[in-house]
PDB file of C-alpha atoms and ligand atoms in Angstrom:
ATOM      1  CA  UNK M   1       0.767  34.168  -3.838  1.00  0.00           C
ATOM      2  CA  UNK M   2       1.284  31.748  -0.999  1.00  0.00           C
ATOM      3  CA  UNK M   3       4.080  32.569   1.439  1.00  0.00           C
ATOM      4  CA  UNK M   4       7.211  30.570   0.714  1.00  0.00           C
ATOM      5  CA  UNK M   5       8.685  28.190   3.231  1.00  0.00           C
ATOM      6  CA  UNK M   6      11.752  29.421   5.092  1.00  0.00           C
ATOM      7  CA  UNK M   7      14.793  27.574   3.728  1.00  0.00           C
ATOM      8  CA  UNK M   8      17.071  25.725   6.151  1.00  0.00           C
ATOM      9  CA  UNK M   9      20.432  24.019   5.635  1.00  0.00           C
ATOM     10  CA  UNK M  10      20.327  20.334   4.751  1.00  0.00           C
ATOM     11  CA  UNK M  11      23.286  18.028   4.946  1.00  0.00           C
ATOM     12  CA  UNK M  12      23.820  14.311   4.702  1.00  0.00           C
ATOM     13  CA  UNK M  13      26.583  12.421   6.368  1.00  0.00           C
ATOM     14  CA  UNK M  14      29.097  11.542   3.631  1.00  0.00           C
ATOM     15  CA  UNK M  15      29.701   7.790   3.573  1.00  0.00           C
ATOM     16  CA  UNK M  16      32.811   6.168   2.167  1.00  0.00           C
ATOM     17  CA  UNK M  17      32.261   4.225  -1.071  1.00  0.00           C
ATOM     18  CA  UNK M  18      32.797   1.043   0.884  1.00  0.00           C
ATOM     19  CA  UNK M  19      30.222   1.914   3.538  1.00  0.00           C
ATOM     20  CA  UNK M  20      27.775   2.958   0.855  1.00  0.00           C
ATOM     21  CA  UNK M  21      28.201  -0.340  -0.994  1.00  0.00           C
ATOM     22  CA  UNK M  22      27.788  -2.314   2.233  1.00  0.00           C
ATOM     23  CA  UNK M  23      24.676  -0.367   3.230  1.00  0.00           C
ATOM     24  CA  UNK M  24      23.001  -0.518  -0.173  1.00  0.00           C
ATOM     25  CA  UNK M  25      23.719  -4.259  -0.319  1.00  0.00           C
ATOM     26  CA  UNK M  26      22.252  -4.832   3.139  1.00  0.00           C
ATOM     27  CA  UNK M  27      19.160  -2.771   2.335  1.00  0.00           C
ATOM     28  CA  UNK M  28      18.613  -4.627  -0.937  1.00  0.00           C
ATOM     29  CA  UNK M  29      18.915  -8.022   0.818  1.00  0.00           C
ATOM     30  CA  UNK M  30      16.458  -6.889   3.467  1.00  0.00           C
ATOM     31  CA  UNK M  31      13.906  -5.510   1.006  1.00  0.00           C
ATOM     32  CA  UNK M  32      14.278  -8.552  -1.235  1.00  0.00           C
ATOM     33  CA  UNK M  33      12.933 -10.663   1.647  1.00  0.00           C
ATOM     34  CA  UNK M  34       9.616  -8.795   1.489  1.00  0.00           C
ATOM     35  CA  UNK M  35       6.778 -10.940   0.178  1.00  0.00           C
ATOM     36  CA  UNK M  36       3.089 -10.341  -0.436  1.00  0.00           C
ATOM     37  CA  UNK M  37       1.416 -12.577   2.124  1.00  0.00           C
ATOM     38  CA  UNK M  38      -2.174 -13.840   2.073  1.00  0.00           C
ATOM     39  CA  UNK M  39      -2.187 -15.846   5.310  1.00  0.00           C
ATOM     40  CA  UNK M  40      -2.587 -13.505   8.253  1.00  0.00           C
ATOM     41  CA  UNK M  41      -2.591 -14.282  11.965  1.00  0.00           C
ATOM     42  CA  UNK M  42      -4.966 -12.370  14.250  1.00  0.00           C
ATOM     43  CA  UNK M  43      -2.118 -11.639  16.674  1.00  0.00           C
ATOM     44  CA  UNK M  44      -2.446  -7.981  17.727  1.00  0.00           C
ATOM     45  CA  UNK M  45       0.173  -5.375  16.916  1.00  0.00           C
ATOM     46  CA  UNK M  46       0.769  -2.155  18.835  1.00  0.00           C
ATOM     47  CA  UNK M  47      -1.138   0.887  17.556  1.00  0.00           C
ATOM     48  CA  UNK M  48       2.083   2.880  17.996  1.00  0.00           C
ATOM     49  CA  UNK M  49       3.569   0.861  15.112  1.00  0.00           C
ATOM     50  CA  UNK M  50       0.600   1.728  12.895  1.00  0.00           C
ATOM     51  CA  UNK M  51       1.101   5.419  13.719  1.00  0.00           C
ATOM     52  CA  UNK M  52       4.786   5.267  12.821  1.00  0.00           C
ATOM     53  CA  UNK M  53       4.386   3.350   9.563  1.00  0.00           C
ATOM     54  CA  UNK M  54       1.750   5.852   8.442  1.00  0.00           C
ATOM     55  CA  UNK M  55       3.972   8.795   9.367  1.00  0.00           C
ATOM     56  CA  UNK M  56       6.738   7.118   7.323  1.00  0.00           C
ATOM     57  CA  UNK M  57       4.393   6.735   4.342  1.00  0.00           C
ATOM     58  CA  UNK M  58       3.234  10.322   4.720  1.00  0.00           C
ATOM     59  CA  UNK M  59       6.865  11.500   4.550  1.00  0.00           C
ATOM     60  CA  UNK M  60       6.873  10.546   0.849  1.00  0.00           C
ATOM     61  CA  UNK M  61       7.456  13.289  -1.722  1.00  0.00           C
ATOM     62  CA  UNK M  62       4.254  14.635  -3.283  1.00  0.00           C
ATOM     63  CA  UNK M  63       3.265  17.121  -5.993  1.00  0.00           C
ATOM     64  CA  UNK M  64       3.693  20.666  -4.586  1.00  0.00           C
ATOM     65  CA  UNK M  65       3.994  19.035  -1.153  1.00  0.00           C
ATOM     66  CA  UNK M  66       0.228  18.625  -0.983  1.00  0.00           C
ATOM     67  CA  UNK M  67       0.363  15.146   0.593  1.00  0.00           C
ATOM     68  CA  UNK M  68      -2.853  14.221  -1.255  1.00  0.00           C
ATOM     69  CA  UNK M  69      -3.729  11.149   0.784  1.00  0.00           C
ATOM     70  CA  UNK M  70      -5.786   9.832   3.688  1.00  0.00           C
ATOM     71  CA  UNK M  71      -4.935   6.607   5.500  1.00  0.00           C
ATOM     72  CA  UNK M  72      -8.003   4.927   7.007  1.00  0.00           C
ATOM     73  CA  UNK M  73      -7.108   2.445   9.735  1.00  0.00           C
ATOM     74  CA  UNK M  74      -9.712  -0.218  10.447  1.00  0.00           C
ATOM     75  CA  UNK M  75      -9.589  -2.531  13.461  1.00  0.00           C
ATOM     76  CA  UNK M  76     -13.349  -2.622  14.226  1.00  0.00           C
ATOM     77  CA  UNK M  77     -14.504  -6.214  13.499  1.00  0.00           C
ATOM     78  CA  UNK M  78     -17.914  -5.072  12.224  1.00  0.00           C
ATOM     79  CA  UNK M  79     -16.336  -2.749   9.662  1.00  0.00           C
ATOM     80  CA  UNK M  80     -13.768  -5.393   8.664  1.00  0.00           C
ATOM     81  CA  UNK M  81     -16.624  -7.867   8.137  1.00  0.00           C
ATOM     82  CA  UNK M  82     -18.536  -5.365   5.974  1.00  0.00           C
ATOM     83  CA  UNK M  83     -15.384  -4.698   3.906  1.00  0.00           C
ATOM     84  CA  UNK M  84     -14.760  -8.433   3.453  1.00  0.00           C
ATOM     85  CA  UNK M  85     -18.350  -9.063   2.366  1.00  0.00           C
ATOM     86  CA  UNK M  86     -18.351  -6.228  -0.188  1.00  0.00           C
ATOM     87  CA  UNK M  87     -14.841  -7.072  -1.472  1.00  0.00           C
ATOM     88  CA  UNK M  88     -15.689 -10.757  -1.909  1.00  0.00           C
ATOM     89  CA  UNK M  89     -18.867  -9.894  -3.806  1.00  0.00           C
ATOM     90  CA  UNK M  90     -16.846  -7.815  -6.289  1.00  0.00           C
ATOM     91  CA  UNK M  91     -14.042 -10.376  -6.463  1.00  0.00           C
ATOM     92  CA  UNK M  92     -16.494 -13.224  -7.064  1.00  0.00           C
ATOM     93  CA  UNK M  93     -17.915 -11.340 -10.058  1.00  0.00           C
ATOM     94  CA  UNK M  94     -14.384 -10.524 -11.266  1.00  0.00           C
ATOM     95  CA  UNK M  95     -13.098 -14.096 -11.047  1.00  0.00           C
ATOM     96  CA  UNK M  96     -16.313 -15.449 -12.617  1.00  0.00           C
ATOM     97  CA  UNK M  97     -16.548 -13.447 -15.826  1.00  0.00           C
ATOM     98  CA  UNK M  98     -15.220  -9.920 -15.407  1.00  0.00           C
ATOM     99  CA  UNK M  99     -11.525 -10.809 -15.686  1.00  0.00           C
ATOM    100  CA  UNK M 100     -10.240 -11.931 -19.098  1.00  0.00           C
ATOM    101  CA  UNK M 101      -8.980 -15.473 -19.775  1.00  0.00           C
ATOM    102  CA  UNK M 102      -5.458 -14.071 -20.138  1.00  0.00           C
ATOM    103  CA  UNK M 103      -5.690 -12.318 -16.772  1.00  0.00           C
ATOM    104  CA  UNK M 104      -6.951 -15.452 -15.002  1.00  0.00           C
ATOM    105  CA  UNK M 105      -4.151 -17.462 -16.637  1.00  0.00           C
ATOM    106  CA  UNK M 106      -1.554 -14.927 -15.442  1.00  0.00           C
ATOM    107  CA  UNK M 107      -2.936 -15.114 -11.885  1.00  0.00           C
ATOM    108  CA  UNK M 108      -3.228 -18.920 -11.737  1.00  0.00           C
ATOM    109  CA  UNK M 109       0.427 -19.493 -10.625  1.00  0.00           C
ATOM    110  CA  UNK M 110      -0.145 -17.165  -7.651  1.00  0.00           C
ATOM    111  CA  UNK M 111      -3.076 -19.235  -6.381  1.00  0.00           C
ATOM    112  CA  UNK M 112      -5.375 -16.270  -5.703  1.00  0.00           C
ATOM    113  CA  UNK M 113      -9.162 -16.565  -5.700  1.00  0.00           C
ATOM    114  CA  UNK M 114     -12.228 -14.485  -4.786  1.00  0.00           C
ATOM    115  CA  UNK M 115     -12.108 -15.396  -1.093  1.00  0.00           C
ATOM    116  CA  UNK M 116     -10.401 -12.821   1.151  1.00  0.00           C
ATOM    117  CA  UNK M 117     -10.483 -14.095   4.772  1.00  0.00           C
ATOM    118  CA  UNK M 118      -7.465 -11.924   5.622  1.00  0.00           C
ATOM    119  CA  UNK M 119      -9.760  -8.893   5.478  1.00  0.00           C
ATOM    120  CA  UNK M 120     -11.239 -10.095   8.768  1.00  0.00           C
ATOM    121  CA  UNK M 121      -8.227 -11.861  10.294  1.00  0.00           C
ATOM    122  CA  UNK M 122      -5.519  -9.209   9.992  1.00  0.00           C
ATOM    123  CA  UNK M 123      -5.528  -6.944  13.065  1.00  0.00           C
ATOM    124  CA  UNK M 124      -5.519  -3.809  10.907  1.00  0.00           C
ATOM    125  CA  UNK M 125      -6.640  -2.845   7.444  1.00  0.00           C
ATOM    126  CA  UNK M 126      -5.128   0.330   6.069  1.00  0.00           C
ATOM    127  CA  UNK M 127      -7.119   1.806   3.211  1.00  0.00           C
ATOM    128  CA  UNK M 128      -5.222   4.436   1.322  1.00  0.00           C
ATOM    129  CA  UNK M 129      -7.348   7.114  -0.338  1.00  0.00           C
ATOM    130  CA  UNK M 130      -6.147   9.499  -3.039  1.00  0.00           C
ATOM    131  CA  UNK M 131      -7.390  13.074  -2.791  1.00  0.00           C
ATOM    132  CA  UNK M 132      -7.958  14.439  -6.262  1.00  0.00           C
ATOM    133  CA  UNK M 133      -8.422  17.883  -4.673  1.00  0.00           C
ATOM    134  CA  UNK M 134      -8.477  19.358  -1.169  1.00  0.00           C
ATOM    135  CA  UNK M 135     -11.329  21.257   0.409  1.00  0.00           C
ATOM    136  CA  UNK M 136     -10.369  24.277   2.528  1.00  0.00           C
ATOM    137  CA  UNK M 137     -13.403  26.043   4.017  1.00  0.00           C
ATOM    138  CA  UNK M 138     -15.486  24.678   1.167  1.00  0.00           C
ATOM    139  CA  UNK M 139     -13.026  25.982  -1.461  1.00  0.00           C
ATOM    140  CA  UNK M 140     -11.531  23.443  -3.893  1.00  0.00           C
ATOM    141  CA  UNK M 141      -7.710  23.411  -3.844  1.00  0.00           C
ATOM    142  CA  UNK M 142      -5.888  21.627  -6.638  1.00  0.00           C
ATOM    143  CA  UNK M 143      -3.587  18.671  -6.039  1.00  0.00           C
ATOM    144  CA  UNK M 144      -0.931  17.611  -8.533  1.00  0.00           C
ATOM    145  CA  UNK M 145       0.471  14.275  -9.725  1.00  0.00           C
ATOM    146  CA  UNK M 146      -1.913  12.563  -7.341  1.00  0.00           C
ATOM    147  CA  UNK M 147      -1.430   8.995  -8.654  1.00  0.00           C
ATOM    148  CA  UNK M 148       2.338   9.342  -8.648  1.00  0.00           C
ATOM    149  CA  UNK M 149       2.358  10.856  -5.141  1.00  0.00           C
ATOM    150  CA  UNK M 150       0.019   8.271  -3.629  1.00  0.00           C
ATOM    151  CA  UNK M 151       1.878   5.459  -5.386  1.00  0.00           C
ATOM    152  CA  UNK M 152       5.165   6.612  -3.830  1.00  0.00           C
ATOM    153  CA  UNK M 153       3.498   6.885  -0.381  1.00  0.00           C
ATOM    154  CA  UNK M 154       2.182   3.328  -0.818  1.00  0.00           C
ATOM    155  CA  UNK M 155       5.734   2.157  -1.544  1.00  0.00           C
ATOM    156  CA  UNK M 156       7.018   3.868   1.595  1.00  0.00           C
ATOM    157  CA  UNK M 157       4.169   2.270   3.582  1.00  0.00           C
ATOM    158  CA  UNK M 158       4.958  -1.219   2.308  1.00  0.00           C
ATOM    159  CA  UNK M 159       8.668  -0.734   3.112  1.00  0.00           C
ATOM    160  CA  UNK M 160       7.801   0.544   6.624  1.00  0.00           C
ATOM    161  CA  UNK M 161       5.525  -2.453   7.264  1.00  0.00           C
ATOM    162  CA  UNK M 162       8.319  -4.819   6.205  1.00  0.00           C
ATOM    163  CA  UNK M 163      10.861  -2.928   8.315  1.00  0.00           C
ATOM    164  CA  UNK M 164       8.581  -3.333  11.369  1.00  0.00           C
ATOM    165  CA  UNK M 165       8.760  -7.127  10.915  1.00  0.00           C
ATOM    166  CA  UNK M 166       5.174  -7.338   9.679  1.00  0.00           C
ATOM    167  CA  UNK M 167       3.606  -8.358   6.391  1.00  0.00           C
ATOM    168  CA  UNK M 168       1.085  -6.885   4.010  1.00  0.00           C
ATOM    169  CA  UNK M 169      -0.577  -7.391   0.665  1.00  0.00           C
ATOM    170  CA  UNK M 170      -1.548  -4.772  -1.883  1.00  0.00           C
ATOM    171  CA  UNK M 171      -5.173  -5.686  -2.325  1.00  0.00           C
ATOM    172  CA  UNK M 172      -7.137  -3.895  -5.024  1.00  0.00           C
ATOM    173  CA  UNK M 173     -10.696  -5.178  -5.158  1.00  0.00           C
ATOM    174  CA  UNK M 174     -12.192  -3.833  -8.335  1.00  0.00           C
ATOM    175  CA  UNK M 175     -14.302  -1.741  -8.451  1.00  0.00           C
ATOM    176  CA  UNK M 176     -13.640  -0.522  -4.923  1.00  0.00           C
ATOM    177  CA  UNK M 177     -16.018   2.395  -4.461  1.00  0.00           C
ATOM    178  CA  UNK M 178     -17.721   0.347  -1.698  1.00  0.00           C
ATOM    179  CA  UNK M 179     -14.796   1.422   0.513  1.00  0.00           C
ATOM    180  CA  UNK M 180     -15.778   5.050   0.115  1.00  0.00           C
ATOM    181  CA  UNK M 181     -19.309   4.233   1.240  1.00  0.00           C
ATOM    182  CA  UNK M 182     -18.432   1.915   4.151  1.00  0.00           C
ATOM    183  CA  UNK M 183     -15.788   4.337   5.478  1.00  0.00           C
ATOM    184  CA  UNK M 184     -17.961   7.347   4.793  1.00  0.00           C
ATOM    185  CA  UNK M 185     -15.238   9.265   2.930  1.00  0.00           C
ATOM    186  CA  UNK M 186     -15.915  12.645   1.281  1.00  0.00           C
ATOM    187  CA  UNK M 187     -16.294  13.079  -2.465  1.00  0.00           C
ATOM    188  CA  UNK M 188     -12.726  14.362  -3.010  1.00  0.00           C
ATOM    189  CA  UNK M 189     -11.316  11.012  -1.829  1.00  0.00           C
ATOM    190  CA  UNK M 190     -11.137   7.840  -3.900  1.00  0.00           C
ATOM    191  CA  UNK M 191      -9.844   4.458  -2.685  1.00  0.00           C
ATOM    192  CA  UNK M 192      -6.372   3.662  -4.049  1.00  0.00           C
ATOM    193  CA  UNK M 193      -5.158   0.538  -2.217  1.00  0.00           C
ATOM    194  CA  UNK M 194      -6.217  -1.687   0.652  1.00  0.00           C
ATOM    195  CA  UNK M 195      -3.429  -3.138   2.792  1.00  0.00           C
ATOM    196  CA  UNK M 196      -4.032  -5.694   5.550  1.00  0.00           C
ATOM    197  CA  UNK M 197      -1.247  -5.439   8.146  1.00  0.00           C
ATOM    198  CA  UNK M 198      -0.192  -8.095  10.627  1.00  0.00           C
ATOM    199  CA  UNK M 199       1.886 -11.177  11.245  1.00  0.00           C
ATOM    200  CA  UNK M 200       1.876 -14.126   8.873  1.00  0.00           C
ATOM    201  CA  UNK M 201       0.412 -17.375  10.253  1.00  0.00           C
ATOM    202  CA  UNK M 202       3.000 -19.939  11.395  1.00  0.00           C
ATOM    203  CA  UNK M 203       2.201 -22.064   8.322  1.00  0.00           C
ATOM    204  CA  UNK M 204       1.972 -19.181   5.818  1.00  0.00           C
ATOM    205  CA  UNK M 205       3.245 -19.969   2.334  1.00  0.00           C
ATOM    206  CA  UNK M 206       4.173 -17.778  -0.611  1.00  0.00           C
ATOM    207  CA  UNK M 207       4.807 -18.731  -4.226  1.00  0.00           C
ATOM    208  CA  UNK M 208       8.461 -19.523  -4.911  1.00  0.00           C
ATOM    209  CA  UNK M 209       8.854 -16.803  -7.496  1.00  0.00           C
ATOM    210  CA  UNK M 210      11.958 -15.199  -8.923  1.00  0.00           C
ATOM    211  CA  UNK M 211      12.569 -11.529  -9.499  1.00  0.00           C
ATOM    212  CA  UNK M 212      13.955 -10.101 -12.700  1.00  0.00           C
ATOM    213  CA  UNK M 213      17.692  -9.662 -12.882  1.00  0.00           C
ATOM    214  CA  UNK M 214      19.238  -6.162 -12.964  1.00  0.00           C
ATOM    215  CA  UNK M 215      19.959  -6.513 -16.692  1.00  0.00           C
ATOM    216  CA  UNK M 216      16.284  -7.257 -17.399  1.00  0.00           C
ATOM    217  CA  UNK M 217      15.001  -4.116 -15.726  1.00  0.00           C
ATOM    218  CA  UNK M 218      17.778  -1.624 -16.422  1.00  0.00           C
ATOM    219  CA  UNK M 219      19.321   0.145 -19.402  1.00  0.00           C
ATOM    220  CA  UNK M 220      22.588   1.955 -18.786  1.00  0.00           C
ATOM    221  CA  UNK M 221      23.574   4.786 -21.167  1.00  0.00           C
TER     222      UNK M 221
HETATM  223  N1  IYR V   1      -7.926  -8.132  -7.244  1.00  0.00           N
HETATM  224  C1  IYR V   1      -7.963  -9.583  -7.351  1.00  0.00           C
HETATM  225  C2  IYR V   1      -7.201 -10.100  -8.520  1.00  0.00           C
HETATM  226  C3  IYR V   1      -5.741  -9.906  -8.523  1.00  0.00           C
HETATM  227  C4  IYR V   1      -5.198  -9.161  -9.549  1.00  0.00           C
HETATM  228  C5  IYR V   1      -3.842  -9.030  -9.672  1.00  0.00           C
HETATM  229  I1  IYR V   1      -3.088  -8.038 -11.265  1.00  0.00           I
HETATM  230  C6  IYR V   1      -2.991  -9.626  -8.711  1.00  0.00           C
HETATM  231  O1  IYR V   1      -1.614  -9.470  -8.830  1.00  0.00           O
HETATM  232  C7  IYR V   1      -3.526 -10.379  -7.677  1.00  0.00           C
HETATM  233  C8  IYR V   1      -4.920 -10.489  -7.602  1.00  0.00           C
HETATM  234  C9  IYR V   1      -7.536 -10.243  -6.031  1.00  0.00           C
HETATM  235  O2  IYR V   1      -7.117  -9.535  -5.123  1.00  0.00           O
HETATM  236  O3  IYR V   1      -7.638 -11.456  -5.921  1.00  0.00           O
END
């Protein structure tokens, strides 16, 4: 049996109801301003920020605290170009026959297409890999609830990017095994999400969409 962690006291500052309401309101308003952006500027961002947003993402809860993820950070223009080329090849095939009519109709209002220039323009691409198992000295170690864990980490990452005043987009070229090859990742890692990170261009636009109301997404018992 593995040794257990030592247990240490944990306390949270107790907020008044009023403070709690004010803070949760402010956080909601801030997060509600987050948008998926497709128009990226090439303006550089400090590497220190990339380190901190990844540490924030990696603080997410995970099955048996295995943290079953790897964040690949790409700033090398040659690698970005290779990723763009491979992603656009897949996307072209998807938009021209692989995606169903219904899917294309659902995407039409968002104005997406197979071209992904942001994969070269954004100063950083973060590619999040899920680790279906770990390898310790060649021995396979099981991970648990990997999709759930990596999905939560992705949410933390997106929130951290927004909090840093930057923008991102959850890009999922499909299939995306080319990322494993280009980034030379081991067999226990599979690409999960690709997130360009940077500033929006001065003339960036987003669709004027509405989010569901509380009553449409919640059932109280
Ligand atoms: N992966 C494609 C298609 C796409 C699919 C969904 I669902 C979106 O919400 C947006 C795009 C692309 O990135 O264009």
